[in-house]
Tab-separated table of C-alpha atoms in Angstrom:
chain	number	residue	atom	x	y	z
F	1	MET	CA	16.025	-33.890	37.283
F	2	ALA	CA	17.801	-36.107	34.903
F	3	ILE	CA	20.081	-33.331	33.956
F	4	SER	CA	21.775	-33.324	37.245
F	5	ALA	CA	22.808	-36.907	37.326
F	6	LEU	CA	25.973	-35.480	36.018
F	7	ARG	CA	26.282	-32.552	38.213
F	8	GLY	CA	29.044	-34.953	38.516
F	9	ALA	CA	30.124	-34.173	35.036
F	10	ALA	CA	31.271	-31.677	37.405
F	11	CYS	CA	33.485	-34.404	38.658
F	12	LEU	CA	34.630	-35.745	35.367
F	13	ALA	CA	37.943	-36.973	36.532
F	14	PRO	CA	38.124	-39.405	33.625
F	15	VAL	CA	39.487	-36.995	31.152
F	16	ALA	CA	42.321	-39.433	31.601
F	17	TYR	CA	40.461	-41.692	29.185
F	18	ALA	CA	41.281	-39.255	26.400
F	19	PRO	CA	44.599	-39.585	24.582
F	20	ALA	CA	47.335	-37.735	26.392
F	21	GLY	CA	48.178	-34.353	24.966
F	22	ASP	CA	45.035	-34.172	22.827
F	23	GLN	CA	43.957	-30.577	22.391
F	24	GLY	CA	40.971	-31.197	20.125
F	25	THR	CA	38.174	-33.662	20.738
F	26	SER	CA	38.433	-37.249	21.879
F	27	ALA	CA	35.765	-39.708	22.916
F	28	PHE	CA	35.173	-42.497	25.396
F	29	ARG	CA	32.078	-44.748	25.680
F	30	TRP	CA	31.022	-47.263	28.293
F	31	SER	CA	27.896	-49.287	29.112
F	32	THR	CA	26.736	-51.798	31.719
F	33	ASP	CA	26.722	-54.433	28.968
F	34	GLN	CA	30.370	-54.868	29.903
F	35	VAL	CA	29.432	-56.024	33.436
F	36	ASP	CA	27.700	-59.179	34.690
F	37	PRO	CA	23.954	-58.368	35.074
F	38	LYS	CA	23.896	-59.145	38.814
F	39	ASP	CA	26.720	-56.657	39.417
F	40	ARG	CA	25.649	-53.849	37.094
F	41	PHE	CA	24.059	-51.418	39.513
F	42	ASP	CA	26.653	-51.968	42.240
F	43	TYR	CA	29.389	-51.331	39.711
F	44	TRP	CA	27.573	-48.265	38.350
F	45	ARG	CA	27.066	-46.907	41.873
F	46	GLU	CA	30.572	-47.443	43.191
F	47	VAL	CA	32.805	-47.066	40.146
F	48	ARG	CA	30.856	-44.897	37.707
F	49	SER	CA	28.512	-42.764	39.789
F	50	LYS	CA	30.749	-42.162	42.780
F	51	GLY	CA	34.180	-42.550	41.242
F	52	LEU	CA	33.523	-40.913	37.901
F	53	PHE	CA	30.641	-38.501	38.488
F	54	GLY	CA	31.210	-37.663	42.148
F	55	ALA	CA	27.632	-38.517	43.133
F	56	THR	CA	25.805	-41.088	45.251
F	57	ALA	CA	23.386	-43.431	43.443
F	58	GLU	CA	20.624	-45.419	45.147
F	59	LEU	CA	18.118	-47.956	43.827
F	60	ASP	CA	15.797	-50.402	45.579
F	61	ARG	CA	17.297	-53.872	45.605
F	62	GLU	CA	14.380	-55.460	43.772
F	63	HIS	CA	14.934	-53.153	40.781
F	64	ARG	CA	18.697	-53.615	40.504
F	65	PRO	CA	18.712	-56.803	38.346
F	66	LYS	CA	17.063	-54.902	35.494
F	67	PHE	CA	19.325	-51.844	35.721
F	68	SER	CA	21.179	-50.672	32.628
F	69	GLY	CA	23.185	-47.578	31.854
F	70	GLU	CA	25.567	-46.084	29.349
F	71	PHE	CA	27.526	-42.880	29.036
F	72	SER	CA	29.892	-41.159	26.662
F	73	LEU	CA	32.549	-38.550	27.258
F	74	ARG	CA	34.067	-36.234	24.668
F	75	LYS	CA	36.925	-34.080	25.735
F	76	ILE	CA	36.960	-30.636	24.093
F	77	GLY	CA	40.116	-28.950	25.290
F	78	SER	CA	39.725	-29.147	29.064
F	79	ALA	CA	35.910	-29.102	28.864
F	80	GLY	CA	33.892	-32.317	28.796
F	81	LEU	CA	30.703	-33.174	26.920
F	82	VAL	CA	28.899	-36.063	28.583
F	83	GLY	CA	25.947	-38.094	27.367
F	84	LEU	CA	24.109	-40.336	29.808
F	85	ARG	CA	21.225	-42.798	29.470
F	86	ALA	CA	20.277	-45.066	32.357
F	87	SER	CA	17.414	-46.735	34.156
F	88	SER	CA	15.712	-44.674	36.835
F	89	TYR	CA	17.494	-44.294	40.179
F	90	HIS	CA	18.029	-41.616	42.831
F	91	VAL	CA	21.083	-39.390	42.535
F	92	GLU	CA	22.516	-37.147	45.219
F	93	ARG	CA	25.602	-34.982	45.222
F	94	SER	CA	26.133	-34.387	48.900
F	95	ALA	CA	28.574	-32.175	50.764
F	96	THR	CA	30.683	-35.292	51.351
F	97	ASP	CA	30.644	-36.165	47.642
F	98	ILE	CA	31.712	-32.617	46.793
F	99	ALA	CA	34.530	-32.695	49.336
F	100	ASN	CA	35.761	-36.012	47.933
F	101	ALA	CA	35.442	-35.006	44.266
F	102	PRO	CA	35.474	-31.202	43.824
F	103	SER	CA	35.224	-29.918	40.278
F	104	ASP	CA	34.937	-26.117	40.242
F	105	SER	CA	33.042	-26.108	36.950
F	106	LEU	CA	30.042	-24.611	35.212
F	107	CYS	CA	27.560	-27.263	34.054
F	108	ILE	CA	25.165	-26.755	31.149
F	109	CYS	CA	22.685	-29.616	30.975
F	110	GLN	CA	20.190	-30.566	28.283
F	111	GLN	CA	17.319	-32.857	29.267
F	112	LEU	CA	16.574	-35.179	26.366
F	113	GLY	CA	14.149	-37.624	27.970
F	114	GLY	CA	10.763	-37.237	29.594
F	115	GLY	CA	11.729	-34.909	32.406
F	116	GLY	CA	13.108	-34.892	35.901
F	117	TRP	CA	12.519	-33.718	39.445
F	118	PHE	CA	15.188	-31.736	41.229
F	119	ARG	CA	15.669	-30.606	44.822
F	120	VAL	CA	18.217	-28.011	45.950
F	121	ARG	CA	19.032	-27.094	49.563
F	122	ASN	CA	16.334	-29.531	50.719
F	123	VAL	CA	13.644	-26.921	50.107
F	124	ASP	CA	13.658	-25.781	46.474
F	125	ASP	CA	11.934	-28.240	44.133
F	126	PHE	CA	11.499	-27.875	40.386
F	127	HIS	CA	10.915	-29.962	37.278
F	128	VAL	CA	12.699	-29.841	33.946
F	129	ALA	CA	10.866	-30.900	30.795
F	130	GLY	CA	12.391	-32.834	27.916
F	131	GLY	CA	14.330	-30.694	25.472
F	132	THR	CA	15.038	-27.922	27.963
F	133	PHE	CA	18.230	-26.789	29.694
F	134	ALA	CA	19.416	-26.202	33.224
F	135	THR	CA	22.640	-24.697	34.517
F	136	SER	CA	24.562	-24.763	37.765
F	137	TYR	CA	27.891	-24.509	39.514
F	138	SER	CA	29.198	-28.031	40.011
F	139	ASP	CA	30.106	-28.008	43.688
F	140	LEU	CA	26.691	-27.395	45.250
F	141	PRO	CA	24.504	-30.174	46.728
F	142	TYR	CA	21.430	-31.505	44.900
F	143	HIS	CA	19.067	-34.478	44.783
F	144	THR	CA	17.407	-35.680	41.599
F	145	VAL	CA	15.323	-38.457	40.082
F	146	PRO	CA	13.809	-38.798	36.581
F	147	ILE	CA	10.048	-38.445	36.223
F	148	ALA	CA	9.661	-40.689	33.180
F	149	ALA	CA	9.742	-44.455	33.605
F	150	GLU	CA	12.534	-44.810	31.031
F	151	GLY	CA	14.972	-43.017	33.348
F	152	PHE	CA	17.817	-40.654	32.565
F	153	ASP	CA	18.526	-39.265	29.105
F	154	LEU	CA	20.660	-36.130	29.060
F	155	ARG	CA	23.727	-34.303	27.861
F	156	ILE	CA	25.967	-32.150	30.020
F	157	LEU	CA	28.722	-29.742	29.070
F	158	LYS	CA	31.172	-29.211	31.910
F	159	VAL	CA	33.414	-26.149	31.639
F	160	PRO	CA	36.171	-25.610	34.238
F	161	VAL	CA	35.872	-22.197	35.889
F	162	ALA	CA	39.597	-21.702	35.291
F	163	ASP	CA	38.899	-21.688	31.531
F	164	ILE	CA	36.198	-19.022	31.586
F	165	LEU	CA	38.667	-16.143	32.045
F	166	LEU	CA	36.160	-13.564	33.222
F	167	PRO	CA	35.586	-11.777	36.507
F	168	LEU	CA	32.796	-13.988	37.823
F	169	PRO	CA	31.113	-12.651	40.949
F	170	GLY	CA	28.331	-15.003	41.939
F	171	LEU	CA	29.310	-17.953	39.730
F	172	HIS	CA	30.031	-20.197	42.711
F	173	ASP	CA	26.512	-19.512	44.000
F	174	LEU	CA	24.702	-20.719	40.869
F	175	VAL	CA	22.423	-23.402	42.285
F	176	PRO	CA	20.813	-25.709	39.714
F	177	LYS	CA	18.104	-23.826	37.868
F	178	PRO	CA	16.150	-24.300	34.623
F	179	PHE	CA	17.016	-22.032	31.695
F	180	THR	CA	14.186	-19.479	31.684
F	181	ASP	CA	14.982	-17.087	28.805
F	182	ARG	CA	13.206	-19.158	26.171
F	183	ALA	CA	12.380	-16.423	23.682
F	184	THR	CA	15.783	-14.814	23.151
F	185	LEU	CA	18.640	-16.973	24.372
F	186	THR	CA	17.258	-20.526	24.335
F	187	PRO	CA	17.175	-20.866	20.497
F	188	LEU	CA	20.796	-19.684	20.382
F	189	LEU	CA	21.818	-22.088	23.144
F	190	GLU	CA	20.006	-24.976	21.428
F	191	SER	CA	21.687	-24.270	18.100
F	192	CYS	CA	25.214	-23.985	19.523
F	193	PHE	CA	24.686	-27.083	21.683
F	194	THR	CA	23.556	-29.055	18.635
F	195	ASP	CA	26.595	-27.850	16.677
F	196	LEU	CA	28.827	-29.039	19.492
F	197	THR	CA	27.202	-32.473	19.816
F	198	GLU	CA	27.395	-32.977	16.032
F	199	ALA	CA	31.111	-32.163	15.953
F	200	ASP	CA	33.543	-35.086	15.841
F	201	ASN	CA	37.266	-35.727	16.019
F	202	ASP	CA	37.692	-34.346	12.502
F	203	SER	CA	36.144	-30.998	13.462
F	204	ASP	CA	38.318	-27.920	13.734
F	205	PRO	CA	39.447	-27.689	17.402
F	206	ALA	CA	39.268	-23.884	17.285
F	207	THR	CA	35.637	-24.079	16.145
F	208	THR	CA	34.594	-26.502	18.884
F	209	LYS	CA	36.356	-24.453	21.560
F	210	ALA	CA	34.630	-21.319	20.260
F	211	LEU	CA	31.289	-23.121	20.616
F	212	VAL	CA	32.128	-24.026	24.224
F	213	GLN	CA	32.959	-20.381	24.892
F	214	ALA	CA	29.738	-19.141	23.291
F	215	LEU	CA	27.643	-21.645	25.262
F	216	THR	CA	29.386	-20.642	28.474
F	217	HIS	CA	28.754	-16.943	27.937
F	218	LEU	CA	25.135	-17.409	26.812
F	219	THR	CA	24.534	-19.365	30.005
F	220	LEU	CA	26.160	-16.705	32.166
F	221	ILE	CA	24.068	-13.990	30.506
F	222	GLU	CA	20.903	-15.912	31.414
F	223	ARG	CA	22.088	-16.413	35.002
F	224	GLY	CA	22.933	-12.724	35.412
F	225	VAL	CA	26.699	-13.209	35.809
F	226	VAL	CA	27.534	-11.538	32.460
F	227	ARG	CA	25.859	-8.206	31.627
F	228	PRO	CA	23.749	-8.416	28.430
F	229	THR	CA	25.247	-5.127	27.223
F	230	SER	CA	28.869	-6.209	27.678
F	231	ARG	CA	31.164	-6.946	24.765
F	232	VAL	CA	31.479	-10.573	25.894
F	233	ALA	CA	27.693	-10.930	25.758
F	234	GLN	CA	27.480	-9.311	22.333
F	235	TYR	CA	30.070	-11.714	20.899
F	236	ALA	CA	28.233	-14.709	22.404
F	237	VAL	CA	24.886	-13.604	20.987
F	238	ARG	CA	26.474	-13.067	17.570
F	239	ALA	CA	27.964	-16.566	17.661
F	240	GLY	CA	24.588	-17.996	18.616
F	241	ARG	CA	22.786	-16.091	15.879
F	242	LEU	CA	25.303	-17.199	13.267
F	243	SER	CA	24.869	-20.823	14.341
F	244	LEU	CA	21.077	-20.509	14.201
F	245	ALA	CA	21.197	-18.693	10.841
F	246	ARG	CA	23.157	-21.577	9.313
F	247	ARG	CA	20.664	-24.089	10.712
F	248	LEU	CA	17.741	-22.127	9.289
F	249	MET	CA	19.486	-22.011	5.926
F	250	ALA	CA	20.113	-25.765	5.964
F	251	ARG	CA	16.459	-26.384	6.892
F	252	HIS	CA	15.202	-24.280	3.959
F	253	ILE	CA	18.003	-24.976	1.494
F	254	ALA	CA	15.675	-26.700	-1.006
F	255	GLU	CA	13.677	-23.484	-1.417
F	256	PRO	CA	14.938	-21.327	-4.313
F	257	GLN	CA	13.536	-18.212	-2.610
F	258	LEU	CA	15.822	-18.640	0.418
F	259	SER	CA	17.101	-15.122	1.020
F	260	PRO	CA	18.861	-12.931	3.594
F	261	ALA	CA	15.551	-11.176	4.261
F	262	PHE	CA	13.862	-14.466	5.150
F	263	VAL	CA	16.623	-15.614	7.516
F	264	ALA	CA	16.914	-12.172	9.127
F	265	SER	CA	13.182	-12.133	9.787
F	266	GLN	CA	13.407	-15.545	11.489
F	267	LEU	CA	16.175	-14.220	13.734
F	268	ALA	CA	14.348	-10.922	14.365
F	269	ILE	CA	17.358	-8.916	13.194
F	270	SER	CA	18.010	-6.604	10.237
F	271	VAL	CA	19.400	-7.852	6.920
F	272	ARG	CA	22.415	-5.624	7.480
F	273	HIS	CA	23.076	-7.267	10.854
F	274	LEU	CA	22.751	-10.707	9.255
F	275	HIS	CA	25.413	-9.847	6.676
F	276	VAL	CA	27.656	-8.558	9.489
F	277	LEU	CA	27.393	-11.968	11.183
F	278	PHE	CA	28.632	-13.681	8.022
F	279	GLU	CA	31.332	-11.068	7.396
F	280	GLU	CA	32.912	-12.232	10.648
F	281	SER	CA	32.864	-15.885	9.517
F	282	SER	CA	34.779	-17.755	6.840
F	283	MET	CA	32.007	-17.553	4.187
F	284	SER	CA	29.442	-14.941	3.188
F	285	PHE	CA	25.705	-15.627	3.203
F	286	SER	CA	25.618	-16.441	-0.523
F	287	GLN	CA	28.743	-18.620	-0.298
F	288	THR	CA	27.158	-20.532	2.580
F	289	VAL	CA	23.959	-21.076	0.584
F	290	THR	CA	25.981	-22.395	-2.356
F	291	ALA	CA	28.028	-24.709	-0.138
F	292	LEU	CA	24.884	-26.114	1.502
F	293	ARG	CA	23.205	-26.695	-1.870
F	294	ILE	CA	26.253	-28.424	-3.294
F	295	GLU	CA	26.533	-30.557	-0.164
F	296	ARG	CA	22.885	-31.600	-0.467
F	297	SER	CA	23.226	-32.359	-4.169
F	298	ARG	CA	26.328	-34.508	-3.557
F	299	ARG	CA	24.459	-36.506	-0.950
F	300	LEU	CA	21.489	-37.050	-3.268
F	301	LEU	CA	23.750	-37.998	-6.167
F	302	ARG	CA	25.323	-40.681	-3.971
F	303	GLU	CA	22.252	-41.896	-2.088
F	304	ALA	CA	19.230	-41.367	-4.378
F	305	PRO	CA	19.860	-43.315	-7.601
F	306	ALA	CA	16.173	-43.147	-8.546
F	307	MET	CA	16.262	-39.342	-8.779
F	308	THR	CA	17.239	-37.705	-12.060
F	309	ILE	CA	19.914	-35.030	-12.056
F	310	ALA	CA	17.244	-32.419	-12.790
F	311	GLU	CA	15.207	-33.577	-9.789
F	312	ILE	CA	18.302	-33.379	-7.603
F	313	ALA	CA	19.067	-29.868	-8.864
F	314	PHE	CA	15.641	-28.562	-7.889
F	315	ALA	CA	15.570	-30.559	-4.641
F	316	SER	CA	18.807	-28.795	-3.707
F	317	GLY	CA	17.331	-25.333	-4.295
F	318	PHE	CA	18.836	-24.459	-7.673
F	319	ASP	CA	16.447	-22.454	-9.842
F	320	SER	CA	17.564	-24.072	-13.120
F	321	LEU	CA	19.400	-27.117	-14.372
F	322	ALA	CA	21.908	-24.925	-16.201
F	323	THR	CA	22.780	-23.064	-12.990
F	324	PHE	CA	23.201	-26.360	-11.149
F	325	TYR	CA	25.620	-27.720	-13.774
F	326	ARG	CA	27.615	-24.507	-13.845
F	327	VAL	CA	27.939	-24.159	-10.054
F	328	PHE	CA	28.523	-27.874	-9.416
F	329	ARG	CA	31.321	-28.055	-11.995
F	330	ALA	CA	32.906	-24.874	-10.631
F	331	VAL	CA	32.984	-26.325	-7.116
F	332	GLN	CA	33.644	-30.003	-7.808
F	333	GLY	CA	35.645	-29.811	-11.021
F	334	ILE	CA	33.410	-32.437	-12.702
F	335	THR	CA	29.803	-32.636	-13.860
F	336	PRO	CA	27.032	-34.028	-11.619
F	337	GLY	CA	26.768	-37.055	-13.901
F	338	ASP	CA	30.470	-37.841	-13.618
F	339	PHE	CA	30.283	-37.369	-9.836
F	340	ARG	CA	27.397	-39.834	-9.608
F	341	GLU	CA	29.197	-42.363	-11.814
F	342	ALA	CA	32.357	-42.151	-9.697
F	343	ALA	CA	30.335	-42.525	-6.490
F	344	THR	CA	28.556	-45.557	-7.922
F	345	ARG	CA	31.865	-47.210	-8.807
F	346	LYS	CA	33.123	-46.688	-5.278
């Protein structure tokens, strides 16, 4: 399964690539374009796959000249978010690989490409479809290969066990397994994972670390390590619902009828519970709606010169031009027309 190519994210020794002392996010990117074509797979196998990811890579010799691969690493505190795209090849994390590069981490993997085949303990086979998740403890053997011809395309969040700070019976026995709770927890996991991948070096470090914590706990709920009724689980589910609520609001922000009742119904929770989620955040539901509408209108004022200000107002979800002018000036300190003129000059 493509997602396990980085069970070795498990072995992400290269946090050394991040600036020393950085406590927020930092990024590193690398691709085989930096290596002579005839040496690309050998370099990937020996330096990147084995040295960086703690795994053994194999590819038939006749296919090696066309091999290509790239990966990225973002450090989030002591966790690592890895992106990997590469031609198809076999990946194994053997007992020897684990002994040489132990990691003691929880891995949360999102398959982006066409799918992958995975074998655990030489007997358990399963497939993971594109867009789905799998989770595992890093230091357990596996064998994987992508199903699709285009090869690997995945993201992996690696969280050191030492950072989880919970009593964790059974965590070290979490063999690779697809995420099965699709109805309840998967939408929350998807939303938080997207928030994390969209964050950058300018993002609030406390926010990104909170996302890592929520993703960790949602995963451990699904794997049965954290009780669904525990306080830790309740906080994780709330964080996931808040993330998903904001995404639903952004998706429907152009609709004037966007309301707490609509968002609550999409989340299958009460309106009261929805307001509680926002009470625990920095902005209320209505403040979040306003901020999203102003953000959309600013973007359209900068990027859509053919649209009139009235068209932009309604495309941003405001129910009248007068309301748009009043709210925009209150937030920005200038009129939409002046904002557009200043953006054009820049």
